[in-house]
């Protein structure tokens, strides 16, 4: 909790820090890291109900396309909200059809959903199809730091939502659903409704992050927006940082995206080797992610 | 005393050379973990070595990986502009990434020497940017070159084309235009989408047997080349020509007998018979120990050489003076002559190559041989091929 607050505070003041010539680069990297961390936090919310989603890359893409298409008519902030709402609407439809499935069956169904979305966007005329879609910058480019603070805002919203949910009655229903769905149902937990509500909140946040991403990259293609890579990123980060926590995906996202960018700069094409070794070592020695380090320290202090 | 004088003169001579030398720092922004990106980087480095060996110009490279994605490319370009403080950037291989770079490029105003990015969307994005030099042909040039070859095949008796295209941005882009253009030439066309990398084409190919295509034209990726070549034979489709259009062919494909008579399009091959190409091949082999078939290598080389010429003519590291000289460059290259003109659509001012650099090749006896147009053919096209 304290670590999350420090990280968010750092994100807010980053543009004012004396970073010298690295300022613009750091802000660009940080902006992408915030958005991917937001996506990871959104994914983790659903994971708390025990569901392994491979659709979050598609929600990110849907939010990106919806925001990009509506921004010229609605303006930046309403367009981002539309992006989140469209992602949530699709999650409702998908959830109604698939949330009774478990484990790998649900994962495969969500993967199929991503493929269907990619194909639809690819074939549709209004999305630019395979040619791609140019996107307006946030606030028409009027504020140089506008896009950056939108990314910070998305990260804050995702973090606060995650914290609020972890302190709510829904949290207990989510945990009970994950730990034993049949038992939870017997105890009166409306399991499918819990999963559906969480799925929609989670998709809304992913769509919001996708909208800001689109306004940063200025161009969307179905391949980039709906690629499996983003869905994998969304689940690798919480596993690396620490599942079912708020600080874990937040910390994991910031470290993984920054590490990847830094490694690419330093060792070029060899970066994947180091990146892969870091991930494997983390999973081997910290199966509960980076957050287990803090838990151990806290445990040692209490002993 | 005499020895001292000789040493003094030598030192003065070297100092004079150093004073006459113009040094420029150039950022290179490529997807260096891809086959095409690596080839492009090798070509740029080879060209820079040649320029630097000339002694009048010194080019220092700062290489960064664009990761083939906007999320990596934008910070990487920002770092080149703000940390490394380069005024000139060579890069822009993939169209989507280059489009995403158009905003930051306009913000920092470098001289941008674009190595790839064939999409017309990119042409539109840079239409108001005066420091954009695009060397690679645009997508409409690529289509024109391919259609010219298909006209030749029509004249040779081909009437039916089956198009297999991967169901992604690469394969689907312009498929309707291709179809219409081929039908306008007189062909009957049947187009089928496939999932690249699936390895399973038997069902589609069996369905196509009823269509009895003269040409099996596939647009996909390197991983699809062997399965298509193998399964076309397995189902007994027997087209007169298998024509592929992947961005890069699989490494070692030519060593597999299944590649025999398969045709495709490229901008360059090591066997191209002009002086610049031969010189490039010799130097590339000397530096890297082998020769690549990837045309992005000579493209990078040409960009570095033309930049060296412009810097030398400008006698200055000022990007606007270099751009003014680059606009006037006329040089022979492994692809043929290079000079910059407004693009066909008039959207960008400095377009290097057009459809004339494309050539059709065929895998014959274990290597790619140019077969079309006749003026650049090393061997006659085997049509019908033996599949």
mmCIF file of C-alpha atoms in Angstrom, chain A:
data_model
loop_
_atom_site.group_PDB
_atom_site.id
_atom_site.type_symbol
_atom_site.label_atom_id
_atom_site.label_comp_id
_atom_site.label_asym_id
_atom_site.label_seq_id
_atom_site.Cartn_x
_atom_site.Cartn_y
_atom_site.Cartn_z
ATOM 1 C CA UNK A 1 0.000 0.000 0.000
ATOM 2 C CA UNK A 2 2.762 2.390 1.041
ATOM 3 C CA UNK A 3 4.889 1.300 -1.913
ATOM 4 C CA UNK A 4 1.974 1.871 -4.314
ATOM 5 C CA UNK A 5 1.458 5.379 -2.900
ATOM 6 C CA UNK A 6 5.159 6.177 -3.303
ATOM 7 C CA UNK A 7 5.156 4.907 -6.901
ATOM 8 C CA UNK A 8 2.085 6.944 -7.820
ATOM 9 C CA UNK A 9 3.527 10.055 -6.191
ATOM 10 C CA UNK A 10 6.731 9.512 -8.136
ATOM 11 C CA UNK A 11 4.712 9.222 -11.352
ATOM 12 C CA UNK A 12 3.011 12.545 -10.632
ATOM 13 C CA UNK A 13 6.224 14.454 -9.958
ATOM 14 C CA UNK A 14 8.390 12.725 -12.592
ATOM 15 C CA UNK A 15 8.118 15.577 -15.164
ATOM 16 C CA UNK A 16 9.437 18.028 -12.552
ATOM 17 C CA UNK A 17 12.473 15.964 -11.555
ATOM 18 C CA UNK A 18 15.925 17.087 -12.762
ATOM 19 C CA UNK A 19 16.375 14.317 -15.312
ATOM 20 C CA UNK A 20 18.398 16.467 -17.703
ATOM 21 C CA UNK A 21 18.681 15.123 -21.210
ATOM 22 C CA UNK A 22 16.942 11.867 -20.218
ATOM 23 C CA UNK A 23 13.690 13.688 -19.367
ATOM 24 C CA UNK A 24 11.780 13.137 -22.622
ATOM 25 C CA UNK A 25 12.923 9.525 -22.920
ATOM 26 C CA UNK A 26 11.986 8.794 -19.311
ATOM 27 C CA UNK A 27 8.538 10.339 -19.774
ATOM 28 C CA UNK A 28 7.875 8.314 -22.948
ATOM 29 C CA UNK A 29 8.962 5.066 -21.311
ATOM 30 C CA UNK A 30 7.078 5.853 -18.119
ATOM 31 C CA UNK A 31 3.901 6.619 -20.053
ATOM 32 C CA UNK A 32 3.923 3.232 -21.797
ATOM 33 C CA UNK A 33 4.874 1.525 -18.508
ATOM 34 C CA UNK A 34 1.903 3.149 -16.695
ATOM 35 C CA UNK A 35 -0.534 1.980 -19.347
ATOM 36 C CA UNK A 36 0.768 -1.594 -19.400
ATOM 37 C CA UNK A 37 0.769 -1.619 -15.570
ATOM 38 C CA UNK A 38 -2.839 -0.415 -15.645
ATOM 39 C CA UNK A 39 -3.703 -3.271 -17.998
ATOM 40 C CA UNK A 40 -1.945 -5.740 -15.694
ATOM 41 C CA UNK A 41 -3.862 -4.412 -12.670
ATOM 42 C CA UNK A 42 -7.104 -4.804 -14.609
ATOM 43 C CA UNK A 43 -6.227 -8.399 -15.521
ATOM 44 C CA UNK A 44 -5.362 -9.195 -11.911
ATOM 45 C CA UNK A 45 -8.843 -8.137 -10.750
ATOM 46 C CA UNK A 46 -10.445 -10.940 -12.745
ATOM 47 C CA UNK A 47 -7.680 -13.351 -11.742
ATOM 48 C CA UNK A 48 -8.846 -12.837 -8.141
ATOM 49 C CA UNK A 49 -12.008 -14.751 -9.050
ATOM 50 C CA UNK A 50 -9.883 -17.628 -10.373
ATOM 51 C CA UNK A 51 -10.468 -16.916 -14.062
ATOM 52 C CA UNK A 52 -7.508 -16.840 -16.459
ATOM 53 C CA UNK A 53 -8.371 -14.346 -19.190
ATOM 54 C CA UNK A 54 -6.678 -14.073 -22.560
ATOM 55 C CA UNK A 55 -9.175 -11.451 -23.687
ATOM 56 C CA UNK A 56 -7.594 -8.460 -21.966
ATOM 57 C CA UNK A 57 -5.403 -7.704 -24.961
ATOM 58 C CA UNK A 58 -8.640 -7.495 -26.974
ATOM 59 C CA UNK A 59 -10.312 -5.214 -24.394
ATOM 60 C CA UNK A 60 -7.237 -2.990 -24.561
ATOM 61 C CA UNK A 61 -7.570 -2.988 -28.372
ATOM 62 C CA UNK A 62 -11.339 -2.382 -28.306
ATOM 63 C CA UNK A 63 -10.845 0.569 -25.957
ATOM 64 C CA UNK A 64 -8.098 1.885 -28.212
ATOM 65 C CA UNK A 65 -10.231 1.682 -31.377
ATOM 66 C CA UNK A 66 -13.392 3.029 -29.734
ATOM 67 C CA UNK A 67 -11.527 5.988 -28.223
ATOM 68 C CA UNK A 68 -9.680 6.702 -31.465
ATOM 69 C CA UNK A 69 -12.894 6.648 -33.525
ATOM 70 C CA UNK A 70 -14.953 8.756 -31.129
ATOM 71 C CA UNK A 71 -12.287 11.316 -30.143
ATOM 72 C CA UNK A 72 -12.815 13.666 -33.142
ATOM 73 C CA UNK A 73 -16.525 14.025 -32.278
ATOM 74 C CA UNK A 74 -16.458 13.823 -28.487
ATOM 75 C CA UNK A 75 -13.065 15.109 -27.397
ATOM 76 C CA UNK A 76 -10.371 13.297 -25.477
ATOM 77 C CA UNK A 77 -11.842 12.464 -22.049
ATOM 78 C CA UNK A 78 -15.368 11.439 -23.203
ATOM 79 C CA UNK A 79 -13.749 9.343 -25.945
ATOM 80 C CA UNK A 80 -11.627 7.521 -23.374
ATOM 81 C CA UNK A 81 -14.746 6.807 -21.326
ATOM 82 C CA UNK A 82 -16.449 5.495 -24.458
ATOM 83 C CA UNK A 83 -13.426 3.248 -25.007
ATOM 84 C CA UNK A 84 -13.767 1.824 -21.499
ATOM 85 C CA UNK A 85 -17.543 1.438 -21.894
ATOM 86 C CA UNK A 86 -17.238 -0.413 -25.207
ATOM 87 C CA UNK A 87 -14.713 -2.812 -23.678
ATOM 88 C CA UNK A 88 -17.045 -3.345 -20.690
ATOM 89 C CA UNK A 89 -20.018 -3.970 -22.980
ATOM 90 C CA UNK A 90 -18.128 -6.628 -24.918
ATOM 91 C CA UNK A 91 -16.970 -8.195 -21.643
ATOM 92 C CA UNK A 92 -20.642 -8.433 -20.584
ATOM 93 C CA UNK A 93 -21.524 -10.286 -23.783
ATOM 94 C CA UNK A 94 -18.472 -12.525 -23.544
ATOM 95 C CA UNK A 95 -18.960 -13.074 -19.820
ATOM 96 C CA UNK A 96 -22.603 -14.111 -20.180
ATOM 97 C CA UNK A 97 -21.530 -16.754 -22.657
ATOM 98 C CA UNK A 98 -18.335 -18.031 -21.053
ATOM 99 C CA UNK A 99 -18.053 -17.284 -17.334
ATOM 100 C CA UNK A 100 -19.499 -20.681 -16.423
ATOM 101 C CA UNK A 101 -16.373 -22.202 -17.944
ATOM 102 C CA UNK A 102 -13.292 -22.739 -15.795
ATOM 103 C CA UNK A 103 -9.516 -22.932 -16.140
ATOM 104 C CA UNK A 104 -8.167 -23.578 -19.576
ATOM 105 C CA UNK A 105 -11.653 -23.774 -21.137
ATOM 106 C CA UNK A 106 -12.319 -20.170 -20.166
ATOM 107 C CA UNK A 107 -8.810 -19.187 -21.310
ATOM 108 C CA UNK A 108 -9.385 -20.768 -24.724
ATOM 109 C CA UNK A 109 -12.800 -19.127 -25.072
ATOM 110 C CA UNK A 110 -11.283 -15.705 -24.321
ATOM 111 C CA UNK A 111 -8.460 -16.374 -26.764
ATOM 112 C CA UNK A 112 -11.052 -17.190 -29.427
ATOM 113 C CA UNK A 113 -12.836 -13.928 -28.574
ATOM 114 C CA UNK A 114 -9.582 -12.004 -29.215
ATOM 115 C CA UNK A 115 -9.219 -13.671 -32.601
ATOM 116 C CA UNK A 116 -12.835 -12.868 -33.505
ATOM 117 C CA UNK A 117 -12.340 -9.211 -32.534
ATOM 118 C CA UNK A 118 -9.133 -8.989 -34.544
ATOM 119 C CA UNK A 119 -10.856 -10.454 -37.595
ATOM 120 C CA UNK A 120 -13.870 -8.130 -37.271
ATOM 121 C CA UNK A 121 -11.671 -5.038 -36.956
ATOM 122 C CA UNK A 122 -9.579 -6.298 -39.857
ATOM 123 C CA UNK A 123 -12.610 -6.696 -42.116
ATOM 124 C CA UNK A 124 -14.551 -3.586 -41.106
ATOM 125 C CA UNK A 125 -14.263 -0.470 -43.254
ATOM 126 C CA UNK A 126 -14.723 2.135 -40.512
ATOM 127 C CA UNK A 127 -11.739 0.799 -38.520
ATOM 128 C CA UNK A 128 -9.379 1.291 -41.433
ATOM 129 C CA UNK A 129 -9.195 -2.507 -41.842
ATOM 130 C CA UNK A 130 -5.774 -3.923 -42.489
ATOM 131 C CA UNK A 131 -4.414 -0.529 -43.561
ATOM 132 C CA UNK A 132 -4.684 0.763 -39.982
ATOM 133 C CA UNK A 133 -6.208 3.799 -38.315
ATOM 134 C CA UNK A 134 -4.479 7.156 -37.705
ATOM 135 C CA UNK A 135 -5.342 8.577 -34.248
ATOM 136 C CA UNK A 136 -5.492 12.141 -32.936
ATOM 137 C CA UNK A 137 -3.130 12.963 -30.061
ATOM 138 C CA UNK A 138 -4.683 13.612 -26.645
ATOM 139 C CA UNK A 139 -6.315 17.073 -26.471
ATOM 140 C CA UNK A 140 -5.361 17.618 -30.108
ATOM 141 C CA UNK A 141 -1.727 17.898 -29.029
ATOM 142 C CA UNK A 142 -2.443 21.179 -27.215
ATOM 143 C CA UNK A 143 -0.751 20.128 -23.968
ATOM 144 C CA UNK A 144 2.675 18.477 -24.253
ATOM 145 C CA UNK A 145 2.211 16.633 -20.945
ATOM 146 C CA UNK A 146 -1.497 15.938 -21.512
ATOM 147 C CA UNK A 147 -0.950 12.349 -22.667
ATOM 148 C CA UNK A 148 1.483 11.675 -19.854
ATOM 149 C CA UNK A 149 -0.929 12.803 -17.139
ATOM 150 C CA UNK A 150 -3.744 10.845 -18.760
ATOM 151 C CA UNK A 151 -1.571 7.748 -18.397
ATOM 152 C CA UNK A 152 -0.920 8.662 -14.747
ATOM 153 C CA UNK A 153 -4.667 9.152 -14.265
ATOM 154 C CA UNK A 154 -5.384 5.713 -15.744
ATOM 155 C CA UNK A 155 -2.802 4.167 -13.417
ATOM 156 C CA UNK A 156 -4.303 5.968 -10.408
ATOM 157 C CA UNK A 157 -7.829 4.848 -11.358
ATOM 158 C CA UNK A 158 -6.686 1.221 -11.789
ATOM 159 C CA UNK A 159 -4.765 1.294 -8.489
ATOM 160 C CA UNK A 160 -7.579 2.910 -6.508
ATOM 161 C CA UNK A 161 -10.137 0.497 -7.996
ATOM 162 C CA UNK A 162 -7.921 -2.430 -7.082
ATOM 163 C CA UNK A 163 -7.452 -1.127 -3.525
ATOM 164 C CA UNK A 164 -11.151 -0.383 -3.048
ATOM 165 C CA UNK A 165 -12.124 -3.814 -4.336
ATOM 166 C CA UNK A 166 -9.629 -5.511 -2.036
ATOM 167 C CA UNK A 167 -11.320 -3.799 0.908
ATOM 168 C CA UNK A 168 -14.897 -4.424 -0.221
ATOM 169 C CA UNK A 169 -17.379 -7.233 0.419
ATOM 170 C CA UNK A 170 -16.908 -8.175 -3.235
ATOM 171 C CA UNK A 171 -13.308 -9.087 -2.413
ATOM 172 C CA UNK A 172 -14.437 -11.895 -0.086
ATOM 173 C CA UNK A 173 -16.863 -13.161 -2.710
ATOM 174 C CA UNK A 174 -14.072 -13.080 -5.313
ATOM 175 C CA UNK A 175 -11.614 -14.912 -3.060
ATOM 176 C CA UNK A 176 -14.252 -17.502 -2.115
ATOM 177 C CA UNK A 177 -15.074 -18.054 -5.787
ATOM 178 C CA UNK A 178 -11.395 -18.570 -6.593
ATOM 179 C CA UNK A 179 -10.718 -20.915 -3.681
ATOM 180 C CA UNK A 180 -13.742 -23.157 -4.115
ATOM 181 C CA UNK A 181 -16.562 -22.211 -6.409
ATOM 182 C CA UNK A 182 -18.883 -25.005 -5.323
ATOM 183 C CA UNK A 183 -18.431 -24.177 -1.638
ATOM 184 C CA UNK A 184 -18.928 -20.463 -2.324
ATOM 185 C CA UNK A 185 -22.151 -21.205 -4.175
ATOM 186 C CA UNK A 186 -23.418 -23.336 -1.271
ATOM 187 C CA UNK A 187 -22.605 -20.447 1.076
ATOM 188 C CA UNK A 188 -24.825 -18.179 -1.011
ATOM 189 C CA UNK A 189 -22.234 -16.335 -3.097
ATOM 190 C CA UNK A 190 -23.759 -15.453 -6.503
ATOM 191 C CA UNK A 191 -20.656 -16.793 -8.237
ATOM 192 C CA UNK A 192 -21.468 -15.965 -11.865
ATOM 193 C CA UNK A 193 -22.689 -12.466 -10.992
ATOM 194 C CA UNK A 194 -19.507 -11.806 -8.975
ATOM 195 C CA UNK A 195 -17.366 -12.923 -11.888
ATOM 196 C CA UNK A 196 -19.426 -10.931 -14.367
ATOM 197 C CA UNK A 197 -19.223 -7.674 -12.378
ATOM 198 C CA UNK A 198 -15.477 -8.132 -11.893
ATOM 199 C CA UNK A 199 -15.027 -8.958 -15.569
ATOM 200 C CA UNK A 200 -16.804 -5.753 -16.602
ATOM 201 C CA UNK A 201 -14.845 -3.535 -14.193
ATOM 202 C CA UNK A 202 -11.639 -5.187 -15.329
ATOM 203 C CA UNK A 203 -12.484 -4.756 -19.040
ATOM 204 C CA UNK A 204 -13.475 -1.103 -18.509
ATOM 205 C CA UNK A 205 -10.036 -0.381 -17.006
ATOM 206 C CA UNK A 206 -8.261 -2.262 -19.812
ATOM 207 C CA UNK A 207 -10.252 -0.273 -22.395
ATOM 208 C CA UNK A 208 -9.375 2.989 -20.673
ATOM 209 C CA UNK A 209 -5.662 2.135 -20.817
ATOM 210 C CA UNK A 210 -6.031 1.160 -24.500
ATOM 211 C CA UNK A 211 -7.582 4.533 -25.337
ATOM 212 C CA UNK A 212 -4.652 6.489 -23.905
ATOM 213 C CA UNK A 213 -2.241 4.085 -25.626
ATOM 214 C CA UNK A 214 -3.883 4.862 -28.979
ATOM 215 C CA UNK A 215 -3.545 8.600 -28.390
ATOM 216 C CA UNK A 216 0.146 8.109 -27.650
ATOM 217 C CA UNK A 217 1.050 5.854 -30.585
ATOM 218 C CA UNK A 218 -1.174 7.850 -33.002
ATOM 219 C CA UNK A 219 -1.774 4.763 -35.129
ATOM 220 C CA UNK A 220 -3.608 1.488 -34.641
ATOM 221 C CA UNK A 221 -3.436 -1.702 -36.623
ATOM 222 C CA UNK A 222 -5.467 -4.848 -35.838
ATOM 223 C CA UNK A 223 -2.257 -6.822 -35.552
ATOM 224 C CA UNK A 224 -0.779 -4.478 -32.928
ATOM 225 C CA UNK A 225 -4.009 -3.790 -31.038
ATOM 226 C CA UNK A 226 -5.293 -7.377 -30.868
ATOM 227 C CA UNK A 227 -2.046 -9.345 -30.884
ATOM 228 C CA UNK A 228 -1.631 -12.170 -28.405
ATOM 229 C CA UNK A 229 1.510 -10.447 -27.108
ATOM 230 C CA UNK A 230 -0.472 -7.852 -25.181
ATOM 231 C CA UNK A 231 -2.688 -10.515 -23.582
ATOM 232 C CA UNK A 232 0.425 -12.422 -22.518
ATOM 233 C CA UNK A 233 1.983 -9.214 -21.165
ATOM 234 C CA UNK A 234 -1.155 -8.612 -19.102
ATOM 235 C CA UNK A 235 -0.764 -11.945 -17.305
ATOM 236 C CA UNK A 236 3.045 -12.155 -17.089
ATOM 237 C CA UNK A 237 3.314 -8.860 -15.184
ATOM 238 C CA UNK A 238 1.062 -9.829 -12.236
ATOM 239 C CA UNK A 239 2.772 -13.236 -12.054
ATOM 240 C CA UNK A 240 6.139 -11.443 -11.944
ATOM 241 C CA UNK A 241 5.003 -8.802 -9.447
ATOM 242 C CA UNK A 242 2.648 -10.808 -7.293
ATOM 243 C CA UNK A 243 -0.834 -12.144 -8.056
ATOM 244 C CA UNK A 244 -3.998 -10.935 -6.295
ATOM 245 C CA UNK A 245 -2.330 -7.784 -4.950
ATOM 246 C CA UNK A 246 -2.391 -4.122 -5.971
ATOM 247 C CA UNK A 247 1.282 -3.328 -5.566
ATOM 248 C CA UNK A 248 2.442 -6.513 -7.340
ATOM 249 C CA UNK A 249 1.130 -5.759 -10.864
ATOM 250 C CA UNK A 250 1.941 -2.076 -10.392
ATOM 251 C CA UNK A 251 5.547 -2.762 -9.415
ATOM 252 C CA UNK A 252 5.864 -5.613 -11.921
ATOM 253 C CA UNK A 253 4.637 -3.476 -14.817
ATOM 254 C CA UNK A 254 6.953 -0.601 -14.056
ATOM 255 C CA UNK A 255 9.952 -2.926 -13.675
ATOM 256 C CA UNK A 256 9.244 -5.168 -16.671
ATOM 257 C CA UNK A 257 8.499 -2.393 -19.186
ATOM 258 C CA UNK A 258 11.424 -0.253 -17.991
ATOM 259 C CA UNK A 259 13.763 -3.260 -17.905
ATOM 260 C CA UNK A 260 12.767 -4.281 -21.422
ATOM 261 C CA UNK A 261 13.339 -0.759 -22.776
ATOM 262 C CA UNK A 262 16.656 -0.395 -20.958
ATOM 263 C CA UNK A 263 17.891 -3.812 -22.106
ATOM 264 C CA UNK A 264 16.978 -3.036 -25.713
ATOM 265 C CA UNK A 265 19.064 0.120 -25.508
ATOM 266 C CA UNK A 266 22.042 -1.568 -23.876
ATOM 267 C CA UNK A 267 22.342 -4.961 -25.548
ATOM 268 C CA UNK A 268 20.112 -4.733 -28.584
ATOM 269 C CA UNK A 269 18.995 -8.091 -29.906
ATOM 270 C CA UNK A 270 20.390 -10.014 -26.909
ATOM 271 C CA UNK A 271 17.860 -8.374 -24.601
ATOM 272 C CA UNK A 272 15.420 -11.278 -24.808
ATOM 273 C CA UNK A 273 17.977 -13.645 -23.269
ATOM 274 C CA UNK A 274 18.489 -11.467 -20.170
ATOM 275 C CA UNK A 275 14.781 -10.645 -20.010
ATOM 276 C CA UNK A 276 13.896 -14.346 -20.197
ATOM 277 C CA UNK A 277 16.486 -15.332 -17.564
ATOM 278 C CA UNK A 278 15.174 -12.653 -15.162
ATOM 279 C CA UNK A 279 11.599 -13.940 -15.579
ATOM 280 C CA UNK A 280 12.594 -17.599 -15.149
ATOM 281 C CA UNK A 281 14.693 -16.845 -12.038
ATOM 282 C CA UNK A 282 11.861 -14.813 -10.533
ATOM 283 C CA UNK A 283 9.333 -17.599 -11.098
ATOM 284 C CA UNK A 284 11.790 -20.224 -9.759
ATOM 285 C CA UNK A 285 12.843 -18.413 -6.615
ATOM 286 C CA UNK A 286 9.865 -16.123 -6.026
ATOM 287 C CA UNK A 287 6.848 -18.190 -7.089
ATOM 288 C CA UNK A 288 4.554 -15.603 -5.522
ATOM 289 C CA UNK A 289 6.284 -12.781 -7.365
ATOM 290 C CA UNK A 290 8.238 -9.789 -6.115
ATOM 291 C CA UNK A 291 5.662 -9.109 -3.421
ATOM 292 C CA UNK A 292 6.781 -12.239 -1.578
ATOM 293 C CA UNK A 293 10.070 -10.405 -0.872
ATOM 294 C CA UNK A 294 8.171 -7.771 1.092
ATOM 295 C CA UNK A 295 6.034 -10.429 2.777
ATOM 296 C CA UNK A 296 9.182 -12.291 3.868
ATOM 297 C CA UNK A 297 10.732 -9.125 5.254
ATOM 298 C CA UNK A 298 7.534 -8.293 7.098
ATOM 299 C CA UNK A 299 7.396 -11.887 8.396
ATOM 300 C CA UNK A 300 11.003 -11.723 9.561
ATOM 301 C CA UNK A 301 10.267 -8.457 11.381
ATOM 302 C CA UNK A 302 7.291 -10.005 13.155
ATOM 303 C CA UNK A 303 9.227 -13.177 14.114
#
